[in-house]
Short mmCIF file of C-alpha atoms in Angstrom, two decimals:
data_model
loop_
_atom_site.label_atom_id
_atom_site.label_comp_id
_atom_site.label_asym_id
_atom_site.label_seq_id
_atom_site.Cartn_x
_atom_site.Cartn_y
_atom_site.Cartn_z
CA MET V 24 109.84 88.81 110.75
CA GLY V 25 106.84 87.07 112.46
CA ASN V 26 108.89 85.33 115.46
CA GLU V 27 109.41 87.15 118.65
CA ILE V 28 112.94 88.77 119.60
CA PRO V 29 114.46 89.08 123.01
CA SER V 30 115.35 92.84 122.75
CA ASP V 31 114.40 95.98 121.08
CA HIS V 32 117.63 97.89 121.45
CA PHE V 33 120.91 97.20 119.68
CA ASN V 34 124.10 98.65 119.38
CA PHE V 35 127.05 98.81 116.75
CA GLU V 36 128.44 95.47 117.84
CA ASP V 37 125.37 93.65 117.33
CA LEU V 38 125.17 94.91 113.86
CA LYS V 39 128.71 93.82 113.05
CA LEU V 40 128.09 90.42 114.46
CA PHE V 41 124.63 90.03 112.67
CA ASP V 42 126.41 91.03 109.57
CA ALA V 43 129.02 88.39 110.01
CA GLN V 44 126.43 85.68 110.68
CA LEU V 45 124.29 86.86 107.66
CA GLU V 46 127.42 86.52 105.50
CA ARG V 47 128.26 83.06 106.52
CA GLU V 48 124.53 81.98 106.08
CA THR V 49 124.03 83.77 102.57
CA ASN V 50 127.38 81.91 101.48
CA ILE V 51 125.82 78.52 102.73
CA MET V 52 122.59 79.22 101.02
CA GLY V 53 124.72 79.79 97.78
CA GLU V 54 126.07 76.34 98.32
CA TRP V 55 122.64 74.75 98.79
CA PHE V 56 121.60 76.16 95.57
CA SER V 57 124.65 74.85 93.65
CA GLN V 58 124.04 71.44 95.44
CA GLN V 59 120.40 71.36 94.56
CA LYS V 60 119.65 70.64 98.41
CA PHE V 61 116.19 71.85 98.27
CA VAL V 62 113.12 69.34 98.65
CA HIS V 63 111.13 68.43 95.60
CA GLU V 64 107.80 69.93 94.70
CA GLN V 65 104.93 68.78 97.06
CA ARG V 66 102.48 71.22 95.74
CA MET V 67 102.23 72.74 99.28
CA PHE V 68 100.08 75.81 99.63
CA GLY V 69 99.27 78.14 102.46
CA TYR V 70 98.21 81.85 103.11
CA GLU V 71 98.14 84.69 105.68
CA LEU V 72 95.21 86.92 106.21
CA GLU V 73 95.68 90.29 108.08
CA ALA V 74 92.40 91.60 109.69
CA TRP V 75 91.19 94.54 111.88
CA LEU V 76 89.62 94.40 115.20
CA ILE V 77 86.86 97.07 115.17
CA ASP V 78 84.60 98.69 117.98
CA GLU V 79 80.75 98.86 117.77
CA ASN V 80 81.12 102.21 115.91
CA THR V 81 83.34 100.56 113.59
CA MET V 82 86.72 102.30 114.57
CA PRO V 83 89.77 100.42 115.23
CA ALA V 84 89.56 98.57 118.70
CA PRO V 85 92.97 98.19 120.24
CA VAL V 86 92.46 95.25 122.16
CA ASN V 87 94.51 92.37 120.42
CA GLU V 88 96.49 91.57 123.58
CA GLN V 89 93.46 90.52 125.60
CA PHE V 90 91.92 89.02 122.60
CA LEU V 91 94.51 86.71 121.60
CA LYS V 92 95.13 85.67 125.23
CA MET V 93 91.54 84.62 125.52
CA LEU V 94 91.29 83.18 121.88
CA ASN V 95 94.68 81.02 122.49
CA HIS V 96 94.90 79.83 118.92
CA PRO V 97 98.36 78.88 117.42
CA LEU V 98 97.18 80.08 114.00
CA VAL V 99 96.04 83.72 115.18
CA VAL V 100 99.00 85.99 116.06
CA PRO V 101 99.35 89.86 116.58
CA GLU V 102 100.40 92.40 113.93
CA LEU V 103 102.04 95.67 114.03
CA ALA V 104 98.95 97.58 115.53
CA SER V 105 97.03 96.66 118.71
CA PHE V 106 93.76 96.43 116.49
CA ASN V 107 95.16 94.10 113.91
CA ILE V 108 95.67 90.27 113.97
CA GLU V 109 96.97 87.82 111.44
CA LEU V 110 95.14 84.49 110.62
CA ASN V 111 97.38 81.64 109.43
CA SER V 112 96.75 78.56 107.57
CA LEU V 113 98.37 75.21 107.96
CA PRO V 114 100.07 74.13 104.76
CA GLN V 115 97.78 72.30 102.19
CA HIS V 116 98.31 69.92 99.38
CA LEU V 117 97.42 71.81 96.27
CA SER V 118 94.88 69.11 94.63
CA GLY V 119 91.56 68.02 94.88
CA ASN V 120 89.15 69.93 97.11
CA VAL V 121 91.82 72.25 98.40
CA PHE V 122 89.71 75.28 97.79
CA SER V 123 86.53 74.44 99.10
CA ASP V 124 88.50 72.89 102.27
CA MET V 125 90.21 76.32 102.22
CA GLN V 126 86.77 78.05 102.45
CA HIS V 127 85.55 75.90 105.03
CA ASN V 128 88.69 76.10 107.39
CA LEU V 129 88.94 80.02 106.82
CA GLY V 130 85.35 80.32 107.52
CA GLN V 131 85.69 78.39 110.83
CA ILE V 132 88.57 80.38 112.05
CA PHE V 133 87.01 83.67 110.88
CA ASP V 134 83.67 82.98 112.98
CA LEU V 135 85.83 81.85 115.84
CA CYS V 136 87.77 85.08 115.90
CA ARG V 137 84.52 87.05 115.58
CA LYS V 138 82.72 85.43 118.40
CA GLN V 139 85.82 85.88 120.62
CA ALA V 140 86.03 89.66 119.48
CA GLN V 141 82.26 90.18 120.19
CA ILE V 142 82.96 88.83 123.88
CA LEU V 143 85.17 91.94 124.18
CA GLY V 144 82.51 94.30 122.65
CA SER V 145 84.29 94.35 119.23
CA ASP V 146 84.26 92.50 115.93
CA MET V 147 86.78 91.66 113.36
CA LEU V 148 86.88 92.70 109.73
CA ALA V 149 88.98 92.01 106.69
CA ILE V 150 89.45 94.76 104.24
CA GLY V 151 92.65 96.24 102.62
CA ILE V 152 92.40 99.67 104.59
CA LEU V 153 89.80 100.45 107.18
CA PRO V 154 87.84 103.27 105.93
CA THR V 155 87.23 104.74 109.55
CA VAL V 156 90.86 104.67 110.79
CA ARG V 157 92.26 108.07 111.39
CA GLU V 158 95.97 109.22 111.50
CA THR V 159 95.81 109.60 115.24
CA ASP V 160 95.01 105.86 115.62
CA LEU V 161 98.15 105.10 113.91
CA SER V 162 100.63 106.25 116.88
CA LEU V 163 102.84 104.35 118.91
CA LYS V 164 100.30 104.05 121.86
CA ASN V 165 98.49 101.69 119.60
CA MET V 166 101.63 99.45 118.73
CA SER V 167 101.25 95.97 119.60
CA ASN V 168 103.22 95.03 122.76
CA SER V 169 106.24 93.17 121.25
CA PRO V 170 109.98 93.87 121.12
CA ARG V 171 109.89 93.08 117.53
CA TYR V 172 107.68 95.90 116.54
CA ARG V 173 109.45 98.41 118.82
CA ALA V 174 112.80 97.49 117.34
CA LEU V 175 111.46 97.85 113.72
CA ASN V 176 110.33 101.37 114.59
CA GLU V 177 113.68 102.23 116.13
CA GLN V 178 115.77 100.89 113.68
CA VAL V 179 113.73 102.26 110.68
CA LEU V 180 114.08 105.77 112.11
CA ARG V 181 117.79 105.14 112.92
CA LEU V 182 118.27 104.29 109.10
CA ARG V 183 116.54 107.44 108.26
CA GLN V 184 118.63 109.26 110.56
CA GLY V 185 115.54 110.78 112.55
CA ARG V 186 113.83 112.04 109.39
CA PRO V 187 109.88 111.72 109.38
CA LEU V 188 108.31 109.42 106.85
CA HIS V 189 106.49 111.13 104.06
CA ILE V 190 103.12 110.13 102.42
CA ASN V 191 102.36 111.53 99.04
CA ILE V 192 99.56 109.77 97.30
CA LYS V 193 97.63 111.46 94.42
CA GLY V 194 94.44 109.78 93.11
CA ASP V 195 90.93 111.42 92.78
CA GLU V 196 92.17 113.62 95.73
CA LEU V 197 95.48 114.36 97.08
CA LEU V 198 96.99 113.03 100.38
CA ARG V 199 100.18 114.56 101.79
CA LEU V 200 101.51 114.18 105.40
CA GLN V 201 104.48 113.35 107.46
CA HIS V 202 104.64 110.89 110.28
CA ASP V 203 107.27 110.38 112.84
CA ASP V 204 107.16 106.59 113.17
CA VAL V 205 106.27 103.31 111.27
CA MET V 206 102.71 102.98 112.34
CA LEU V 207 101.15 103.94 109.00
CA GLU V 208 102.23 100.52 107.73
CA ALA V 209 99.38 99.01 110.23
CA ALA V 210 96.78 100.81 107.87
CA ALA V 211 97.57 98.37 104.99
CA THR V 212 96.19 94.78 105.55
CA SER V 213 96.82 91.97 102.93
CA PHE V 214 96.03 88.46 101.98
CA GLN V 215 99.25 86.86 101.12
CA LEU V 216 99.65 83.55 99.57
CA HIS V 217 102.47 80.98 99.74
CA LEU V 218 103.33 78.43 97.19
CA GLN V 219 106.02 75.67 97.91
CA VAL V 220 108.04 75.47 94.58
CA PRO V 221 110.65 72.92 93.23
CA LEU V 222 114.19 74.28 92.68
CA SER V 223 113.96 73.35 89.06
CA HIS V 224 111.30 75.66 88.37
CA ALA V 225 111.69 78.18 91.05
CA THR V 226 112.78 81.08 88.89
CA ARG V 227 109.90 80.18 86.66
CA TYR V 228 107.34 80.37 89.39
CA TYR V 229 108.85 83.60 90.93
CA ASN V 230 108.83 85.44 87.51
CA ALA V 231 105.39 84.13 86.80
CA ALA V 232 104.14 85.72 90.08
CA ILE V 233 105.80 88.93 88.98
CA ILE V 234 103.90 88.84 85.68
CA LEU V 235 100.48 88.05 87.33
CA SER V 236 100.85 90.95 89.80
CA GLY V 237 99.16 93.69 87.91
CA PRO V 238 96.30 91.76 86.67
CA MET V 239 95.80 90.19 90.09
CA VAL V 240 95.71 93.81 91.92
CA ALA V 241 93.19 94.82 89.21
CA ALA V 242 91.08 91.84 89.96
CA THR V 243 91.23 91.90 93.60
CA GLY V 244 91.21 95.83 94.80
CA ASN V 245 89.67 96.64 97.93
CA ALA V 246 91.55 99.75 99.38
CA PRO V 247 90.27 103.03 97.83
CA PHE V 248 90.07 105.22 100.89
CA LEU V 249 92.50 106.56 103.42
CA PHE V 250 91.69 109.05 106.03
CA GLY V 251 88.41 109.80 104.12
CA LYS V 252 90.42 110.54 100.79
CA ARG V 253 89.44 108.95 97.46
CA LEU V 254 93.16 107.79 96.41
CA TRP V 255 94.31 104.80 94.22
CA GLU V 256 92.06 101.63 93.68
CA GLU V 257 94.62 99.91 95.86
CA THR V 258 95.75 102.64 98.12
CA ARG V 259 97.34 100.03 100.14
CA ILE V 260 100.20 99.51 97.79
CA PRO V 261 101.67 103.22 97.87
CA LEU V 262 101.00 103.45 101.63
CA PHE V 263 102.95 100.42 102.34
CA GLU V 264 105.86 101.48 100.27
CA GLN V 265 105.97 104.91 101.84
CA ALA V 266 105.17 103.90 105.32
CA VAL V 267 108.39 102.05 105.64
CA SER V 268 110.57 104.07 103.20
CA VAL V 269 114.13 103.17 103.92
CA GLY V 270 116.80 102.66 101.24
CA GLY V 271 119.76 100.35 100.90
CA HIS V 272 123.46 100.79 101.96
CA GLY V 273 125.04 104.19 101.30
CA GLN V 274 121.76 106.12 101.58
CA ARG V 275 122.29 109.87 102.00
CA VAL V 276 120.59 111.98 104.56
CA ASP V 277 119.18 114.14 102.20
CA VAL V 278 118.06 111.63 99.42
CA GLU V 279 115.72 108.67 99.48
CA GLY V 280 117.64 105.65 98.66
CA ASP V 281 116.73 104.25 95.25
CA LEU V 282 116.43 100.65 96.35
CA LYS V 283 113.46 100.54 99.09
CA ARG V 284 112.59 97.66 101.51
CA VAL V 285 108.91 97.68 100.04
CA PHE V 286 109.58 97.32 96.29
CA PHE V 287 108.40 95.60 93.22
CA GLY V 288 112.04 94.07 92.65
CA THR V 289 114.69 94.84 90.32
CA GLY V 290 114.27 92.21 87.47
CA TYR V 291 113.14 88.74 86.86
CA ALA V 292 115.28 86.15 88.34
CA ARG V 293 117.75 84.83 85.81
CA ASN V 294 119.42 81.69 87.19
CA SER V 295 118.08 81.05 90.45
CA LEU V 296 116.34 82.62 93.42
CA MET V 297 120.02 82.97 95.19
CA GLU V 298 120.00 86.34 93.34
CA CYS V 299 117.28 87.82 95.46
CA PHE V 300 119.12 86.59 98.82
CA GLN V 301 122.46 87.81 97.48
CA GLU V 302 120.70 91.19 96.56
CA ASN V 303 119.43 91.22 100.27
CA PHE V 304 122.84 90.93 101.68
CA GLU V 305 124.61 93.22 99.38
CA HIS V 306 122.14 96.12 99.29
CA PHE V 307 120.07 96.10 102.44
CA PRO V 308 121.60 96.94 106.01
CA ALA V 309 120.09 94.84 109.04
CA ILE V 310 117.09 96.57 110.61
CA LEU V 311 116.76 93.66 113.39
CA PRO V 312 120.37 92.56 114.21
CA VAL V 313 119.05 89.96 116.64
CA LEU V 314 121.66 87.30 117.32
CA PHE V 315 120.63 83.68 117.45
CA GLU V 316 122.71 80.63 118.85
CA ASP V 317 121.29 78.31 116.25
CA PRO V 318 123.75 76.63 113.79
CA PRO V 319 123.98 78.53 110.54
CA GLU V 320 122.19 75.85 108.61
CA LYS V 321 119.14 77.00 110.30
CA MET V 322 119.36 80.10 108.40
CA SER V 323 117.99 82.29 111.31
CA HIS V 324 119.75 85.50 110.49
CA LEU V 325 119.26 85.27 106.74
CA ARG V 326 115.44 84.37 107.20
CA LEU V 327 114.83 87.40 109.64
CA HIS V 328 116.78 89.76 107.42
CA ASN V 329 114.65 88.44 104.39
CA GLY V 330 111.78 89.02 106.44
CA THR V 331 112.45 92.65 106.80
CA ILE V 332 112.65 93.26 103.10
CA TRP V 333 109.24 93.26 101.73
CA ARG V 334 109.25 92.51 97.82
CA TRP V 335 105.65 92.25 96.55
CA ASN V 336 106.67 88.90 95.61
CA ARG V 337 109.11 87.44 97.92
CA PRO V 338 111.23 84.40 97.89
CA LEU V 339 111.23 82.38 101.39
CA VAL V 340 113.23 79.52 102.79
CA GLY V 341 111.44 77.23 105.07
CA PHE V 342 112.15 73.65 106.40
CA ASP V 343 109.86 70.54 106.62
CA GLU V 344 109.19 68.35 109.25
CA GLN V 345 112.48 66.23 108.64
CA GLY V 346 114.50 69.48 108.69
CA GLU V 347 114.90 69.60 105.07
CA PRO V 348 114.95 73.20 103.30
CA HIS V 349 112.38 73.98 100.79
CA LEU V 350 111.43 77.36 98.79
CA ARG V 351 108.52 79.17 98.69
CA ILE V 352 107.12 82.19 96.88
CA GLU V 353 104.97 84.74 98.75
CA HIS V 354 102.70 86.73 96.77
CA ARG V 355 101.76 89.74 98.55
CA VAL V 356 99.92 91.92 96.20
CA ILE V 357 96.21 91.03 97.41
CA SER V 358 94.07 93.05 99.73
CA ALA V 359 92.28 91.34 102.46
CA GLY V 360 88.64 90.69 102.04
CA PRO V 361 85.89 91.33 101.05
CA SER V 362 84.40 88.00 101.92
CA VAL V 363 85.83 84.65 102.87
CA VAL V 364 84.49 83.15 99.35
CA ASP V 365 86.39 86.13 97.51
CA ILE V 366 89.43 85.39 99.30
CA VAL V 367 89.31 81.75 98.21
CA ALA V 368 88.53 82.83 94.60
CA ASN V 369 91.58 85.02 94.60
CA ALA V 370 93.78 82.13 95.62
CA ALA V 371 92.41 79.90 93.02
CA LEU V 372 92.83 82.53 90.27
CA PHE V 373 96.43 82.89 91.32
CA ALA V 374 97.32 79.17 91.86
CA GLY V 375 95.81 78.24 88.33
CA ALA V 376 97.27 80.96 86.55
CA VAL V 377 100.79 80.60 88.06
CA LYS V 378 100.75 77.12 87.02
CA SER V 379 99.85 77.49 83.40
CA LEU V 380 102.52 80.08 82.99
CA ILE V 381 105.25 78.01 84.32
CA ASP V 382 104.06 74.89 82.06
CA GLN V 383 104.29 77.03 78.90
CA GLN V 384 107.26 75.72 76.65
CA GLN V 385 108.35 79.39 76.02
CA PRO V 386 108.90 81.14 79.38
CA PRO V 387 106.45 84.12 79.56
CA GLU V 388 109.20 86.38 81.07
CA LEU V 389 110.74 86.43 77.47
CA GLU V 390 107.33 87.80 76.34
CA LEU V 391 106.82 90.55 78.79
CA LEU V 392 109.67 92.94 79.85
CA PHE V 393 110.13 93.24 83.56
CA ASN V 394 109.57 97.04 83.34
CA HIS V 395 106.14 96.21 81.78
CA ALA V 396 105.29 94.05 84.42
CA ARG V 397 106.10 96.73 86.99
CA GLN V 398 104.26 99.42 84.99
CA ASN V 399 101.22 96.84 85.25
CA PHE V 400 101.43 96.60 88.97
CA TYR V 401 101.32 100.37 89.55
CA ARG V 402 98.86 101.12 86.80
CA ALA V 403 96.45 98.36 88.09
CA ALA V 404 96.93 99.86 91.76
CA ARG V 405 96.00 103.40 90.51
CA LEU V 406 93.09 102.48 88.05
CA GLY V 407 91.99 98.92 88.87
CA LEU V 408 89.95 97.21 86.10
CA LEU V 409 90.19 100.34 83.98
CA ALA V 410 93.99 100.12 83.70
CA ASP V 411 95.65 99.48 80.26
CA LEU V 412 98.17 96.84 80.74
CA HIS V 413 100.95 95.33 78.71
CA TRP V 414 100.61 91.75 77.62
CA PHE V 415 102.55 89.09 75.73
CA ASP V 416 103.22 89.79 72.02
CA ASP V 417 103.66 93.61 72.73
CA LYS V 418 100.02 93.75 73.04
CA GLN V 419 98.21 96.53 75.28
CA ILE V 420 94.76 95.68 76.65
CA ASP V 421 92.62 96.83 79.37
CA ALA V 422 92.57 94.98 82.57
CA GLN V 423 89.03 93.90 82.52
CA THR V 424 89.37 92.36 79.04
CA LEU V 425 92.76 90.71 79.95
CA ILE V 426 91.38 88.84 82.90
CA LEU V 427 88.43 87.70 81.40
CA GLU V 428 90.04 86.52 77.95
CA GLN V 429 93.42 85.66 79.19
CA LEU V 430 94.00 85.02 82.90
CA LEU V 431 90.72 83.18 83.47
CA PRO V 432 91.49 80.63 80.77
CA LEU V 433 94.94 80.26 82.02
CA ALA V 434 93.70 79.75 85.67
CA ARG V 435 91.18 77.22 84.43
CA SER V 436 93.74 75.33 82.50
CA GLY V 437 96.30 75.43 85.46
CA LEU V 438 93.80 74.17 88.16
CA GLU V 439 93.07 71.36 85.86
CA ARG V 440 96.56 70.36 85.56
CA LEU V 441 96.76 70.42 89.36
CA ASP V 442 93.85 67.96 89.55
CA ILE V 443 91.50 70.57 91.32
CA ASN V 444 87.94 69.20 91.83
CA ASN V 445 86.06 70.40 88.57
CA GLN V 446 83.05 71.78 90.66
CA ASP V 447 85.57 73.92 92.70
CA ILE V 448 87.18 75.29 89.46
CA GLN V 449 83.78 76.31 88.08
CA TYR V 450 82.67 77.87 91.29
CA TYR V 451 85.67 79.96 92.11
CA LEU V 452 86.49 81.09 88.84
CA ASP V 453 82.88 81.97 88.22
CA ILE V 454 83.09 84.30 91.15
CA ILE V 455 86.09 86.07 89.79
CA GLU V 456 84.31 86.15 86.26
CA GLN V 457 81.22 87.74 87.66
CA ARG V 458 83.10 90.30 89.78
CA VAL V 459 85.24 91.37 86.75
CA LYS V 460 82.17 91.53 84.31
CA SER V 461 80.07 93.48 86.69
CA ARG V 462 83.32 95.53 87.60
CA GLN V 463 82.29 95.31 91.27
CA THR V 464 85.38 94.66 93.22
CA GLY V 465 85.70 95.59 96.89
CA THR V 466 86.97 99.00 95.81
CA ASN V 467 84.27 99.73 93.41
CA TRP V 468 81.51 98.67 96.00
CA GLN V 469 83.03 100.91 98.37
CA HIS V 470 83.30 103.77 95.84
CA ARG V 471 79.54 103.27 94.84
CA TYR V 472 78.37 102.93 98.40
CA ALA V 473 80.35 106.02 99.47
CA ALA V 474 79.21 108.18 96.68
CA SER V 475 75.54 107.37 97.36
CA HIS V 476 75.67 107.89 101.12
CA HIS V 477 77.48 111.39 101.32
CA TYR V 478 80.86 109.61 101.95
CA ASP V 479 79.90 108.39 105.50
CA MET V 480 82.77 106.21 106.10
CA GLN V 481 81.31 104.79 109.48
CA ALA V 482 77.98 103.89 107.82
CA MET V 483 79.71 102.28 104.89
CA THR V 484 82.11 100.27 107.14
CA ALA V 485 79.01 99.05 108.96
CA VAL V 486 77.21 97.85 106.01
CA TYR V 487 80.63 96.40 104.61
CA ALA V 488 80.83 94.39 107.72
CA LYS V 489 77.34 93.05 107.61
CA LEU V 490 77.61 92.02 103.95
CA GLN V 491 81.00 90.40 104.73
CA GLN V 492 79.25 88.33 107.36
CA SER V 493 76.67 87.30 105.09
CA GLY V 494 79.04 85.32 102.96
CA MET V 495 78.12 86.64 99.66
CA PRO V 496 80.73 87.25 97.00
CA VAL V 497 81.26 91.08 96.60
CA HIS V 498 79.78 91.18 93.04
CA GLU V 499 76.31 90.41 94.58
CA TRP V 500 76.56 93.20 97.30
CA PRO V 501 73.89 95.79 96.99
CA VAL V 502 74.70 99.47 97.36
#
């Protein structure tokens, strides 16, 4: 989805030809799984961080085209809205000082972006939803100047047969509205982790990422407000699901399709991740039927199609420098922010916990029903650390206790198995522990600050920005 496309208009013939290419590549992909063609585990790890450009009044600053041209950095690219950008990492080996290196590298690129933004009279901010964003900001006039985004909007509305998108989120308050384009998606900004996995354990990694989704959301919430309303602890999750609400094949005009393009998934992987790619082909019509001249072994059509289906845990296919295919799991559940050190701690928590789960002799997916993992995800998104979550052996446990007593020990053990530097393990997991013990996630800090300052979103965002720039982890932020 991240690559540029040559056109933003398509016709029936384009769709027909794209579907034929997609079918061919899906069949080749099936052969690759059967032949075990994917490269072995190299413990490679990376991320994407979506961020906001804001003006001196903390409002969205739609200047990403000028910003990116002046910055001219290969790892910083546009996002859907002209006030959003995305910071990417180079792949790193998941061992040793990877997390302190990650903090150093992310801090450097973060500072570089801030300095460039300041030259334009703006600044950069990482947060799940910008508290000051207005519905009027999320209009086509603020769409990034890119054919792929125009095409995405056109094709989503085509599949909806012109019906507007409906937002209905009930938290402490109720938000109901309808919107005529996909720009509401731009209000939800995430930190997405990429983990390269070996074919032999790919299903275990995928299922472990699903299991961890609820607790990870509870530990990392940073998006409680939208358009001034107090909604979910992680409002970003229902917002994104509803902002691109398109069902699968055979969707009726008057009924929302059962299988949405932003969704938690339909079940654990049973035999291979090929099940997800087959589901993509069978259940989801193409949104961007771009025709490539690449040989089918490049998987250009399959990868583009997969990029327009937003599972919260998404299998990806990539290629190494020798052109050999590899598998990655993209864990998409974490909000952007609050600080660089918090972001790195979130990555360490996930990487360690997922390693422990896949190393267990008894597959943990046999101990937690998929429906319970899905319920955990949405409960944690609604209630954060106060959510009651299902866990192994049919236990039900509040999220705070689960993270402190179950998840952190799993993460510590997994990071030790990955040969992560002991000081890094202690430092980053201590940040998670203090955050969860104090119950001061980014969401909870925003709630507390807003409640004690008359829900002044501009004032809160300005203080949030200063605290983010201080480098302190969020559990140390004063109100």
